[in-house]
């Protein structure tokens, strides 16, 4: 008796629609694990290894050396290395964030294809589809939400595909509509430092990428992506001209404005690990302005009242003097009544940038007694071409980078000191919210100051001005509208971020355990802090790459009205859901671990 006849004759057919699908899962809706009979045989794995030129590797888990004892020399050395993003990036079994309390902890795949080209990627995709495996893709490994690791999976590891080529470029199929333009083609495993070194330091041009030098190019572009100068150049994804991508059917496709334009649009902010595996990206190049620079200092207010006045005054000053495409990066507010300015500018020389800040500094001087400048203002410029030039920075005593000090490391393998805290950390809480520019209008500034002050009673919060596009040139805003990102980004003056964590840490390692009690408490504080801002920015939405693992109604938060179109494109290119990531497009059809279709 087949299953349908049995249901009919036993009178249970009417119960069918009430039955939890999970209980009735057919084998195809359950991916296989190494302990399952369906796991590929040694011979099958050997065939895959042959197909990828011997680049199938068993994935080592460096942290296992600490699980028996954290006192051995290997474990102590490992915890030093876990502060080095290059060490982490070179280890297929590790991720930049090691976990998130009550959400996930990094776990290695069983095997990885250390892909060298699209052919290797396609072989891995076909193998995973045929054998019903959980597939995961890792580039720079910087996902906060753990979307580039999964236990019992096959990993496509793109780290070795990092060629960078500058050329005149016309997207395939666009010959009749597009003139050649200067562009850079980057292997999808490249990190931004590799792109900046080739494009800016060596070739004197500009490519819009991320702020953090060790973030992966492909991961950042697929989530939208902002860099320090995005208030002028716009979203990184908006600079994508073409991607080479392997879709779930194993085909190597080209996606650009003329060929597979729907897939192209989805790759621009629809989230990584969802629509296919990108093997190569071509990005638009721009001219470099002569100067870039920054303004850095910290002010402490002597009382809560003085702090509220400081916030109120800074909002007015920001709106009048800084709310334009010259100024990006951050201001931080904190319970200690501190305002920390950590901003960058482009296109201004030292004199111009100091002149802009002078009225604010004068106001502080006039209010002496209420405010202490804890770190003296450093406001100035440098030749933009030297922004990521490690040798130049060293020669000029700019102590801004940390260096990969492992034997054999390249001299240019560096990361901003300010990003160090996040290497190997465990997240306690992390939330983001786009802050609408309407809050900067005269009649709303008091309301915004109240909300920022109230939020700062809970936790340190960051306003990332370069991650909201209000104030950017019209061209940058138009280009952002042609991406999958939540359109709220176009009307926001900043992305507010509140986050907390500890590290390096990992569950089960004595002396390095994540502090669950403290973590839960701090997650609650992060949430309460952000709720004070939500009270004045209720429709803000959150940035997919920098947001809460537990984001409610994530589809709307991340993509707004674009989420329905993304769901259609997902169905078209990946109807069986081969590509799964936590809170990705279509992920609601799968169990949390991506193994069981719901
Ligand atoms: C310290 C730090 C600083 C950051 N700074 C910024 C910043 O300045 N601006 C900003 O916008 N964001 C920033 N982010 C967020 C970052 O952009 C995202 O986490 C981004 O997705 C990371 O990409 P990745 O390749 O490094 O990470 P991964 O974890 O390797 O990948 C992220 C996601 O993309 C997928 N993916 C990776 N490569 C491919 C590929 N080739 N094809 C298909 N899918 C792929 C992965 O499966 C995963 O789902 C930062 C994150 C960290 C940890």
Coordinates of C-alpha atoms and ligand atoms in Angstrom, one line a residue:
X1 CA 0.0 0.0 0.0
X2 CA 1.5 3.3 -1.0
X3 CA 1.4 6.2 1.5
X4 CA -1.5 8.1 -0.1
X5 CA -3.7 5.0 -0.2
X6 CA -2.9 4.3 3.4
X7 CA -3.9 7.8 4.4
X8 CA -7.1 7.6 2.5
X9 CA -8.2 4.2 3.8
X10 CA -7.2 4.9 7.3
X11 CA -9.3 8.0 7.3
X12 CA -6.4 10.2 8.2
X13 CA -6.2 12.1 5.0
X14 CA -8.2 15.0 6.5
X15 CA -5.5 15.3 9.2
X16 CA -2.8 15.7 6.6
X17 CA -2.9 19.5 6.5
X18 CA -2.8 19.7 10.3
X19 CA 0.2 17.4 10.7
X20 CA 3.5 19.2 11.3
X21 CA 5.4 18.8 8.1
X22 CA 8.5 17.9 10.1
X23 CA 7.0 14.5 11.1
X24 CA 6.2 13.7 7.5
X25 CA 9.5 14.9 6.0
X26 CA 10.5 13.0 2.9
X27 CA 14.2 12.0 2.6
X28 CA 14.8 14.9 0.2
X29 CA 13.8 17.5 2.8
X30 CA 16.3 16.2 5.3
X31 CA 20.0 16.9 4.5
X32 CA 22.4 14.2 5.5
X33 CA 25.0 14.2 8.2
X34 CA 28.2 12.1 8.5
X35 CA 26.3 9.6 10.8
X36 CA 23.5 9.0 8.2
X37 CA 23.6 6.1 5.8
X38 CA 23.2 8.6 2.9
X39 CA 26.5 10.3 3.7
X40 CA 28.8 10.1 0.6
X41 CA 31.2 7.1 0.4
X42 CA 34.9 7.5 0.5
X43 CA 34.9 6.8 -3.2
X44 CA 32.5 9.6 -3.9
X45 CA 34.6 12.1 -1.8
X46 CA 37.7 10.9 -3.7
X47 CA 35.9 11.7 -7.0
X48 CA 35.1 15.2 -5.8
X49 CA 38.7 15.6 -4.7
X50 CA 39.9 14.6 -8.2
X51 CA 37.3 17.0 -9.8
X52 CA 38.7 20.0 -7.8
X53 CA 42.3 19.3 -8.5
X54 CA 43.1 17.8 -5.1
X55 CA 41.7 20.8 -3.2
X56 CA 39.2 18.9 -1.0
X57 CA 40.5 19.2 2.5
X58 CA 39.3 17.7 5.9
X59 CA 38.5 20.7 8.1
X60 CA 40.7 21.0 11.2
X61 CA 39.2 22.7 14.3
X62 CA 42.0 24.6 16.0
X63 CA 40.0 25.1 19.2
X64 CA 39.8 21.4 19.8
X65 CA 43.3 21.6 21.2
X66 CA 41.9 23.6 24.1
X67 CA 38.8 21.5 24.9
X68 CA 40.8 18.9 26.9
X69 CA 43.0 21.5 28.6
X70 CA 43.4 25.2 28.1
X71 CA 46.8 25.2 29.9
X72 CA 48.8 23.5 27.2
X73 CA 51.2 25.6 25.1
X74 CA 49.3 25.1 21.9
X75 CA 46.1 26.4 23.4
X76 CA 47.9 29.4 24.9
X77 CA 49.4 30.2 21.5
X78 CA 46.0 29.8 19.9
X79 CA 44.4 32.4 22.1
X80 CA 47.1 34.8 21.1
X81 CA 46.4 34.0 17.4
X82 CA 42.7 34.5 17.9
X83 CA 43.4 38.2 18.1
X84 CA 44.8 38.1 14.5
X85 CA 42.1 38.3 11.8
X86 CA 44.6 36.9 9.2
X87 CA 45.2 33.8 11.3
X88 CA 41.5 33.3 11.6
X89 CA 40.9 34.0 7.9
X90 CA 43.6 31.4 6.9
X91 CA 41.9 28.7 9.0
X92 CA 38.9 27.1 7.3
X93 CA 37.6 25.9 10.6
X94 CA 37.4 29.3 12.3
X95 CA 35.4 32.5 12.0
X96 CA 36.1 36.1 13.0
X97 CA 33.2 36.0 15.5
X98 CA 33.4 32.8 17.5
X99 CA 29.8 32.8 18.6
X100 CA 26.9 34.6 20.1
X101 CA 25.4 33.8 23.5
X102 CA 22.2 31.8 23.2
X103 CA 22.5 31.8 19.4
X104 CA 25.5 29.9 17.9
X105 CA 29.1 28.9 18.5
X106 CA 31.5 28.3 15.6
X107 CA 31.8 24.7 14.4
X108 CA 33.9 23.4 11.5
X109 CA 32.6 21.7 8.4
X110 CA 33.6 18.1 7.7
X111 CA 35.3 18.9 4.4
X112 CA 36.1 22.1 2.5
X113 CA 36.7 22.7 -1.2
X114 CA 39.5 25.2 -1.1
X115 CA 38.3 26.5 -4.5
X116 CA 40.7 28.0 -7.1
X117 CA 38.1 28.9 -9.7
X118 CA 34.4 28.7 -10.7
X119 CA 34.9 25.2 -12.0
X120 CA 35.9 24.0 -8.4
X121 CA 32.9 25.9 -7.0
X122 CA 30.6 24.3 -9.5
X123 CA 31.9 20.8 -8.7
X124 CA 31.3 21.4 -5.0
X125 CA 27.8 22.8 -5.6
X126 CA 26.9 19.8 -7.8
X127 CA 28.3 17.3 -5.2
X128 CA 26.3 19.0 -2.4
X129 CA 23.1 19.0 -4.4
X130 CA 23.5 15.4 -5.6
X131 CA 24.3 14.1 -2.1
X132 CA 21.8 16.3 -0.3
X133 CA 24.5 17.9 1.9
X134 CA 24.3 21.1 4.0
X135 CA 26.5 23.5 2.0
X136 CA 28.1 26.6 3.5
X137 CA 30.3 29.3 1.9
X138 CA 33.1 31.3 3.5
X139 CA 35.0 34.3 2.2
X140 CA 36.4 36.7 4.8
X141 CA 34.6 34.8 7.6
X142 CA 33.3 38.1 9.2
X143 CA 29.6 37.2 9.5
X144 CA 28.4 38.2 13.0
X145 CA 25.4 35.8 12.6
X146 CA 27.5 32.7 12.0
X147 CA 26.3 32.3 8.4
X148 CA 29.7 31.1 7.1
X149 CA 30.0 28.0 9.4
X150 CA 27.9 24.9 9.9
X151 CA 28.8 21.6 11.5
X152 CA 28.3 18.4 9.4
X153 CA 28.5 20.4 6.2
X154 CA 30.6 20.8 3.1
X155 CA 32.3 24.2 2.9
X156 CA 33.2 26.2 -0.2
X157 CA 36.2 28.2 1.0
X158 CA 37.1 31.0 -1.4
X159 CA 40.2 32.4 0.5
X160 CA 42.6 31.5 -2.3
X161 CA 40.7 33.2 -5.1
X162 CA 42.0 36.7 -4.5
X163 CA 43.4 38.0 -7.9
X164 CA 42.9 41.7 -8.4
X165 CA 42.9 43.1 -12.0
X166 CA 42.4 46.7 -13.1
X167 CA 41.1 47.1 -16.6
X168 CA 38.6 48.9 -18.9
X169 CA 35.4 46.9 -18.7
X170 CA 32.1 46.4 -20.5
X171 CA 29.7 44.0 -18.8
X172 CA 28.9 40.9 -20.9
X173 CA 25.9 41.4 -23.1
X174 CA 26.0 45.2 -22.5
X175 CA 28.2 46.0 -25.5
X176 CA 25.5 48.0 -27.3
X177 CA 24.5 50.0 -24.3
X178 CA 27.6 50.5 -22.2
X179 CA 30.9 52.2 -22.9
X180 CA 34.1 50.8 -21.5
X181 CA 34.8 52.1 -18.0
X182 CA 37.7 51.7 -15.6
X183 CA 36.9 48.8 -13.2
X184 CA 38.5 46.2 -11.0
X185 CA 37.9 42.5 -11.1
X186 CA 38.4 40.8 -7.8
X187 CA 38.4 37.1 -6.9
X188 CA 35.6 36.5 -4.4
X189 CA 38.0 35.4 -1.7
X190 CA 39.8 38.7 -1.6
X191 CA 39.6 40.9 1.5
X192 CA 39.2 44.7 1.1
X193 CA 42.9 45.4 2.1
X194 CA 44.0 43.4 -1.0
X195 CA 41.6 45.5 -3.2
X196 CA 42.7 48.8 -1.6
X197 CA 46.3 48.1 -2.0
X198 CA 46.0 47.4 -5.7
X199 CA 43.5 50.1 -6.5
X200 CA 44.4 53.0 -4.3
X201 CA 48.0 52.6 -3.1
X202 CA 49.3 51.1 -6.4
X203 CA 47.0 52.6 -9.0
X204 CA 45.8 55.8 -7.5
X205 CA 42.1 55.1 -8.0
X206 CA 39.1 54.5 -5.7
X207 CA 36.8 51.5 -5.2
X208 CA 34.0 51.6 -2.7
X209 CA 34.4 48.8 -0.2
X210 CA 34.2 48.3 3.5
X211 CA 35.7 50.1 6.5
X212 CA 37.3 47.0 8.1
X213 CA 40.3 45.9 6.0
X214 CA 39.8 42.1 6.6
X215 CA 36.2 41.8 5.6
X216 CA 35.6 39.7 2.5
X217 CA 34.8 41.5 -0.8
X218 CA 32.0 39.1 -1.8
X219 CA 30.4 39.0 1.7
X220 CA 30.3 42.7 2.0
X221 CA 29.0 43.4 -1.5
X222 CA 26.1 40.9 -1.1
X223 CA 25.0 42.6 2.1
X224 CA 25.0 46.1 0.7
X225 CA 28.3 47.3 2.2
X226 CA 29.5 50.6 3.6
X227 CA 33.0 52.1 3.9
X228 CA 34.3 55.2 5.6
X229 CA 33.6 57.3 2.5
X230 CA 30.1 55.9 1.6
X231 CA 28.5 59.3 2.3
X232 CA 30.1 60.4 -0.9
X233 CA 30.5 57.2 -3.0
X234 CA 27.4 55.4 -1.8
X235 CA 26.9 51.7 -1.0
X236 CA 29.6 49.2 -2.1
X237 CA 27.0 47.0 -3.8
X238 CA 25.9 49.9 -5.9
X239 CA 29.4 49.9 -7.5
X240 CA 29.0 46.3 -8.7
X241 CA 29.2 46.0 -12.5
X242 CA 29.2 42.2 -12.8
X243 CA 29.4 39.0 -10.9
X244 CA 30.4 35.5 -11.9
X245 CA 28.2 33.2 -9.9
X246 CA 27.6 29.5 -9.6
X247 CA 23.9 28.9 -9.0
X248 CA 22.3 25.9 -7.4
X249 CA 22.0 24.0 -10.7
X250 CA 25.8 24.1 -11.0
X251 CA 25.8 26.6 -13.9
X252 CA 28.5 29.3 -14.0
X253 CA 26.4 32.4 -14.8
X254 CA 27.2 36.0 -15.4
X255 CA 25.0 38.5 -13.6
X256 CA 25.0 42.2 -14.6
X257 CA 22.6 44.9 -15.8
X258 CA 22.1 43.1 -19.2
X259 CA 22.5 39.4 -18.4
X260 CA 20.5 37.8 -15.6
X261 CA 19.6 41.3 -14.2
X262 CA 17.2 39.9 -11.6
X263 CA 20.1 37.8 -10.0
X264 CA 22.4 40.8 -10.3
X265 CA 19.9 43.0 -8.4
X266 CA 19.5 40.3 -5.7
X267 CA 23.3 40.0 -5.2
X268 CA 23.4 43.7 -4.5
X269 CA 22.3 43.6 -0.9
X270 CA 20.0 40.5 -0.8
X271 CA 22.5 38.8 1.6
X272 CA 25.4 36.4 1.2
X273 CA 25.2 32.6 0.9
X274 CA 21.7 32.8 -0.6
X275 CA 21.5 33.0 -4.4
X276 CA 24.6 31.2 -5.4
X277 CA 28.4 31.2 -4.9
X278 CA 30.1 34.3 -6.3
X279 CA 33.4 33.4 -7.8
X280 CA 34.4 36.8 -9.2
X281 CA 33.2 40.4 -8.9
X282 CA 33.8 43.5 -11.1
X283 CA 33.5 46.8 -9.4
X284 CA 33.4 50.4 -10.7
X285 CA 36.5 52.6 -10.1
X286 CA 36.4 56.3 -9.4
X287 CA 38.8 59.1 -9.3
X288 CA 40.6 59.8 -6.0
X289 CA 40.2 63.2 -4.4
X290 CA 43.5 64.8 -3.3
X291 CA 42.8 64.6 0.5
X292 CA 41.1 62.5 3.1
X293 CA 41.4 62.9 6.9
X294 CA 39.6 62.8 10.2
X295 CA 38.5 64.4 13.4
X296 CA 39.1 62.5 16.6
X297 CA 38.6 63.6 20.2
X298 CA 36.6 62.8 23.3
X299 CA 34.5 65.2 25.5
X300 CA 33.3 64.4 29.0
X301 CA 30.4 66.3 30.5
X302 CA 30.4 67.2 34.2
X303 CA 26.7 66.3 34.7
X304 CA 23.7 64.7 33.1
X305 CA 22.2 68.1 32.3
X306 CA 25.5 69.3 30.7
X307 CA 25.6 66.0 28.7
X308 CA 22.1 66.5 27.4
X309 CA 23.0 70.0 26.3
X310 CA 26.1 68.6 24.6
X311 CA 24.1 66.1 22.7
X312 CA 21.6 68.7 21.7
X313 CA 24.3 71.1 20.5
X314 CA 26.2 68.4 18.6
X315 CA 23.1 67.4 16.7
X316 CA 22.6 71.0 15.6
X317 CA 26.3 71.3 14.7
X318 CA 26.2 68.0 12.8
X319 CA 23.2 69.0 10.8
X320 CA 24.6 72.4 9.9
X321 CA 28.3 71.6 9.3
X322 CA 28.8 67.8 8.8
X323 CA 25.6 66.5 7.2
X324 CA 27.1 66.3 3.7
X325 CA 29.1 64.0 1.6
X326 CA 32.4 65.0 3.1
X327 CA 31.9 63.5 6.5
X328 CA 31.5 59.9 7.5
X329 CA 32.2 57.3 10.3
X330 CA 31.2 57.7 13.9
X331 CA 30.2 59.5 17.0
X332 CA 29.8 57.5 20.2
X333 CA 27.7 58.3 23.3
X334 CA 28.0 56.5 26.6
X335 CA 26.7 56.2 30.2
X336 CA 29.8 58.0 31.4
X337 CA 28.5 61.2 29.8
X338 CA 31.2 61.0 27.1
X339 CA 30.9 62.1 23.5
X340 CA 33.6 60.4 21.4
X341 CA 34.1 61.8 17.9
X342 CA 35.8 59.4 15.5
X343 CA 34.9 60.8 12.1
X344 CA 36.6 60.8 8.7
X345 CA 36.3 63.3 5.8
X346 CA 37.3 63.4 2.2
X347 CA 38.1 66.2 -0.2
X348 CA 39.1 68.7 2.6
X349 CA 42.6 69.8 3.5
X350 CA 43.8 70.2 7.1
X351 CA 42.9 73.9 7.3
X352 CA 39.4 73.4 5.8
X353 CA 38.6 70.5 8.2
X354 CA 39.8 72.5 11.3
X355 CA 37.8 75.5 10.3
X356 CA 34.7 73.4 10.1
X357 CA 35.1 72.1 13.7
X358 CA 36.2 75.5 15.2
X359 CA 32.7 76.8 16.1
X360 CA 32.0 73.5 18.0
X361 CA 35.4 73.7 19.8
X362 CA 34.7 77.4 20.6
X363 CA 31.3 76.5 22.1
X364 CA 33.1 73.9 24.3
X365 CA 35.6 76.6 25.4
X366 CA 32.8 79.0 26.2
X367 CA 31.1 76.3 28.3
X368 CA 34.3 75.6 30.3
X369 CA 33.5 73.9 33.6
X370 CA 30.8 71.8 32.0
X371 CA 33.1 69.9 29.6
X372 CA 36.5 68.4 29.7
X373 CA 38.2 67.5 26.5
X374 CA 39.7 64.2 27.5
X375 CA 41.7 63.6 24.3
X376 CA 42.9 66.6 22.5
X377 CA 41.3 67.1 19.0
X378 CA 43.3 65.6 16.2
X379 CA 41.8 67.1 13.1
X380 CA 43.6 67.0 9.8
X381 CA 44.3 65.5 6.3
X382 CA 46.6 63.3 4.4
X383 CA 47.0 62.5 0.7
X384 CA 44.1 60.2 0.0
X385 CA 46.3 57.8 -1.9
X386 CA 48.2 57.1 1.3
X387 CA 45.0 56.1 3.3
X388 CA 45.8 52.4 3.1
X389 CA 49.5 52.7 2.4
X390 CA 51.1 50.8 5.2
X391 CA 54.7 51.9 4.5
X392 CA 53.6 55.6 4.3
X393 CA 51.7 55.4 7.5
X394 CA 54.7 53.8 9.3
X395 CA 57.1 56.5 7.9
X396 CA 54.7 59.2 9.2
X397 CA 54.3 57.6 12.6
X398 CA 50.6 57.0 12.1
X399 CA 50.0 54.3 14.7
X400 CA 46.7 53.1 13.2
X401 CA 47.3 49.5 12.1
X402 CA 47.9 46.2 13.7
X403 CA 50.1 43.9 11.8
X404 CA 50.0 40.1 11.1
X405 CA 53.2 39.2 12.8
X406 CA 53.3 35.6 11.9
X407 CA 56.3 34.3 10.1
X408 CA 56.0 34.7 6.4
X409 CA 53.1 37.2 6.6
X410 CA 53.0 39.9 4.0
X411 CA 54.0 43.4 5.1
X412 CA 50.6 44.8 3.9
X413 CA 48.6 42.3 6.0
X414 CA 47.2 44.8 8.6
X415 CA 43.9 45.8 10.2
X416 CA 42.7 49.0 11.8
X417 CA 43.5 49.0 15.6
X418 CA 39.9 50.0 16.2
X419 CA 38.7 46.6 14.7
X420 CA 40.9 44.5 17.1
X421 CA 38.2 44.0 19.7
X422 CA 36.1 42.0 17.3
X423 CA 38.7 39.3 16.4
X424 CA 37.7 36.1 18.1
X425 CA 35.0 37.7 20.1
X426 CA 31.6 36.3 21.3
X427 CA 28.6 38.6 20.9
X428 CA 26.4 39.2 23.8
X429 CA 24.0 41.6 22.0
X430 CA 24.1 43.5 18.7
X431 CA 21.4 45.6 17.2
X432 CA 21.2 48.3 14.5
X433 CA 18.6 50.9 13.3
X434 CA 18.6 53.4 10.5
X435 CA 17.9 56.9 11.9
X436 CA 15.7 59.0 9.6
X437 CA 17.1 62.4 8.5
X438 CA 13.8 64.0 9.4
X439 CA 15.1 63.8 13.0
X440 CA 17.6 66.5 12.1
X441 CA 15.0 69.0 11.2
X442 CA 14.8 72.0 13.6
X443 CA 11.6 71.0 15.3
X444 CA 12.8 67.4 15.8
X445 CA 16.3 68.0 17.2
X446 CA 15.1 68.2 20.8
X447 CA 13.3 64.9 20.4
X448 CA 16.4 63.2 18.9
X449 CA 18.6 64.6 21.7
X450 CA 16.1 63.2 24.3
X451 CA 16.2 59.8 22.7
X452 CA 20.0 59.7 22.4
X453 CA 20.4 60.8 26.0
X454 CA 17.9 58.2 27.2
X455 CA 19.6 55.5 25.2
X456 CA 23.0 56.5 26.5
X457 CA 21.8 55.8 30.1
X458 CA 21.8 52.1 29.2
X459 CA 24.8 51.5 27.0
X460 CA 27.4 53.0 24.8
X461 CA 25.9 53.6 21.4
X462 CA 27.4 54.4 18.0
X463 CA 26.1 56.6 15.2
X464 CA 27.7 55.5 11.9
X465 CA 27.0 58.5 9.6
X466 CA 28.5 56.7 6.6
X467 CA 26.0 53.9 6.8
X468 CA 23.0 56.2 6.2
X469 CA 22.8 57.8 2.8
X470 CA 20.8 61.0 3.5
X471 CA 23.2 63.8 2.7
X472 CA 24.9 61.9 0.0
X473 CA 25.0 63.0 -3.7
X474 CA 21.8 62.3 -5.6
X475 CA 23.7 59.8 -7.8
X476 CA 24.7 57.7 -4.8
X477 CA 21.1 57.7 -3.5
X478 CA 19.7 56.7 -7.0
X479 CA 22.3 53.9 -7.2
X480 CA 21.3 52.6 -3.8
X481 CA 17.6 52.5 -4.9
X482 CA 18.6 50.0 -7.6
X483 CA 19.8 47.5 -4.9
X484 CA 18.0 45.1 -2.8
X485 CA 18.8 46.9 0.5
X486 CA 16.0 48.3 2.7
X487 CA 15.2 51.7 1.0
X488 CA 15.2 53.2 4.6
X489 CA 19.0 53.5 4.1
X490 CA 18.4 56.3 1.5
X491 CA 16.5 58.5 4.0
X492 CA 18.7 57.8 7.0
X493 CA 21.4 60.2 8.3
X494 CA 23.1 57.4 10.2
X495 CA 22.9 53.7 11.2
X496 CA 22.8 53.5 15.0
X497 CA 24.6 50.4 16.4
X498 CA 24.6 49.1 19.9
X499 CA 26.8 46.0 20.6
X500 CA 28.6 44.2 23.4
X501 CA 30.6 41.1 23.8
X502 CA 33.7 39.5 25.1
X503 CA 36.6 37.6 23.7
X504 CA 38.3 35.6 22.6
X505 CA 36.0 33.0 24.1
X506 CA 34.5 29.6 23.3
X507 CA 32.1 27.3 25.2
X508 CA 33.8 24.4 27.1
X509 CA 37.2 26.0 27.2
X510 CA 38.2 26.5 30.8
X511 CA 39.2 30.1 31.6
X512 CA 37.8 31.2 28.3
X513 CA 34.1 30.4 28.6
X514 CA 31.5 32.9 27.3
X515 CA 29.9 34.5 30.4
X516 CA 26.3 33.5 29.8
X517 CA 24.8 35.3 32.8
X518 CA 26.6 38.6 32.0
X519 CA 25.9 38.0 28.2
X520 CA 22.1 37.7 28.7
X521 CA 22.1 40.8 31.0
X522 CA 24.1 42.8 28.4
X523 CA 21.8 41.6 25.6
X524 CA 18.9 43.0 27.5
X525 CA 20.7 46.3 28.1
X526 CA 21.5 46.5 24.3
X527 CA 17.9 46.0 23.5
X528 CA 16.6 48.5 26.0
X529 CA 19.1 51.1 24.7
X530 CA 18.0 50.5 21.1
X531 CA 14.4 50.7 22.1
X532 CA 14.9 54.3 23.2
X533 CA 15.9 55.1 19.6
X534 CA 13.1 53.0 18.1
X535 CA 10.7 55.2 20.0
X536 CA 11.7 58.0 17.6
X537 CA 12.6 55.9 14.5
X538 CA 10.0 53.1 14.5
X539 CA 10.3 52.2 10.8
X540 CA 14.1 52.3 10.7
X541 CA 14.9 48.8 9.7
X542 CA 18.3 47.1 10.4
X543 CA 21.4 46.5 8.3
X544 CA 21.5 42.8 7.4
X545 CA 25.2 42.4 8.1
X546 CA 25.2 44.3 11.4
X547 CA 22.1 43.4 13.2
X548 CA 20.4 41.2 15.9
X549 CA 20.6 37.4 15.4
X550 CA 17.1 37.4 16.8
X551 CA 15.9 40.3 14.6
X552 CA 12.1 40.2 14.6
X553 CA 10.4 40.2 11.2
X554 CA 13.9 40.2 9.7
X555 CA 12.7 40.2 6.1
X556 CA 11.1 43.6 6.5
X557 CA 13.9 44.9 8.7
X558 CA 16.6 44.0 6.2
X559 CA 14.9 44.5 2.8
X560 CA 11.7 46.5 3.4
X561 CA 9.5 46.4 0.4
X562 CA 12.2 44.6 -1.6
X563 CA 11.7 41.3 0.3
X564 CA 8.9 40.0 -1.9
X565 CA 11.0 40.4 -5.1
X566 CA 13.9 38.7 -3.4
X567 CA 11.8 35.7 -2.4
X568 CA 10.7 35.3 -6.1
X569 CA 14.4 35.5 -7.3
X570 CA 15.4 32.9 -4.7
X571 CA 12.6 30.6 -5.9
X572 CA 13.8 31.0 -9.5
X573 CA 17.5 30.4 -9.0
X574 CA 17.4 28.0 -6.0
X575 CA 14.0 26.3 -5.9
X576 CA 15.2 23.5 -3.6
X577 CA 16.9 25.8 -1.1
X578 CA 20.4 24.4 -1.5
X579 CA 21.8 27.7 -0.1
X580 CA 20.7 28.4 3.4
X581 CA 21.8 31.0 5.9
X582 CA 20.3 32.1 9.2
X583 CA 17.8 34.9 8.5
X584 CA 18.5 34.7 4.8
X585 CA 15.9 35.0 2.0
X586 CA 13.9 31.7 2.1
X587 CA 15.4 30.5 5.4
X588 CA 12.0 30.5 7.0
X589 CA 11.4 27.2 5.1
X590 CA 14.1 25.4 7.0
X591 CA 15.0 24.4 10.5
X592 CA 17.4 26.7 12.4
X593 CA 20.4 24.5 11.5
X594 CA 19.4 24.4 7.8
X595 CA 19.1 20.6 7.8
X596 CA 15.3 20.0 7.7
X597 CA 12.7 21.5 5.4
X598 CA 9.7 22.7 7.5
Ligands
LIG1 C1 35.2 43.5 12.5 C2 34.1 43.7 11.4 C3 34.0 44.9 10.8 C4 33.0 45.2 9.8 N1 33.0 46.4 9.2 C5 32.0 46.6 8.3 C6 32.0 47.8 7.5 O1 32.9 48.7 7.7 N2 31.0 48.0 6.6 C7 30.1 47.1 6.4 O2 29.2 47.3 5.5 N3 30.1 45.9 7.0 C8 31.0 45.6 8.0 N4 31.0 44.4 8.6 C9 30.0 43.4 8.3 C10 30.5 42.6 7.1 O3 30.4 43.4 5.9 C11 29.7 41.4 6.8 O4 29.7 40.6 8.0 C12 30.1 40.6 5.6 O5 29.0 39.8 5.2 C13 31.3 39.8 5.8 O6 31.8 39.2 4.7 P1 32.9 38.1 4.8 O7 33.2 37.6 3.4 O8 34.1 38.7 5.5 O9 32.3 37.1 5.7 P2 31.8 35.6 5.6 O10 31.3 35.2 6.9 O11 32.7 34.7 4.9 O12 30.5 35.8 4.6 C14 29.4 36.5 5.0 C15 28.2 35.9 4.3 O13 28.4 35.9 2.9 C16 28.4 34.6 2.3 N5 29.5 34.6 1.3 C17 30.8 34.9 1.5 N6 31.5 34.8 0.3 C18 30.5 34.4 -0.6 C19 30.6 34.1 -2.0 N7 31.7 34.1 -2.7 N8 29.4 33.8 -2.6 C20 28.3 33.7 -1.9 N9 28.2 33.9 -0.6 C21 29.3 34.3 0.0 C22 28.7 33.7 3.5 O14 28.1 32.4 3.2 C23 28.0 34.4 4.6 O15 26.6 34.1 4.6 C24 32.0 44.2 9.6 C25 32.1 43.0 10.2 C26 33.1 42.7 11.2 C27 33.2 41.4 11.9

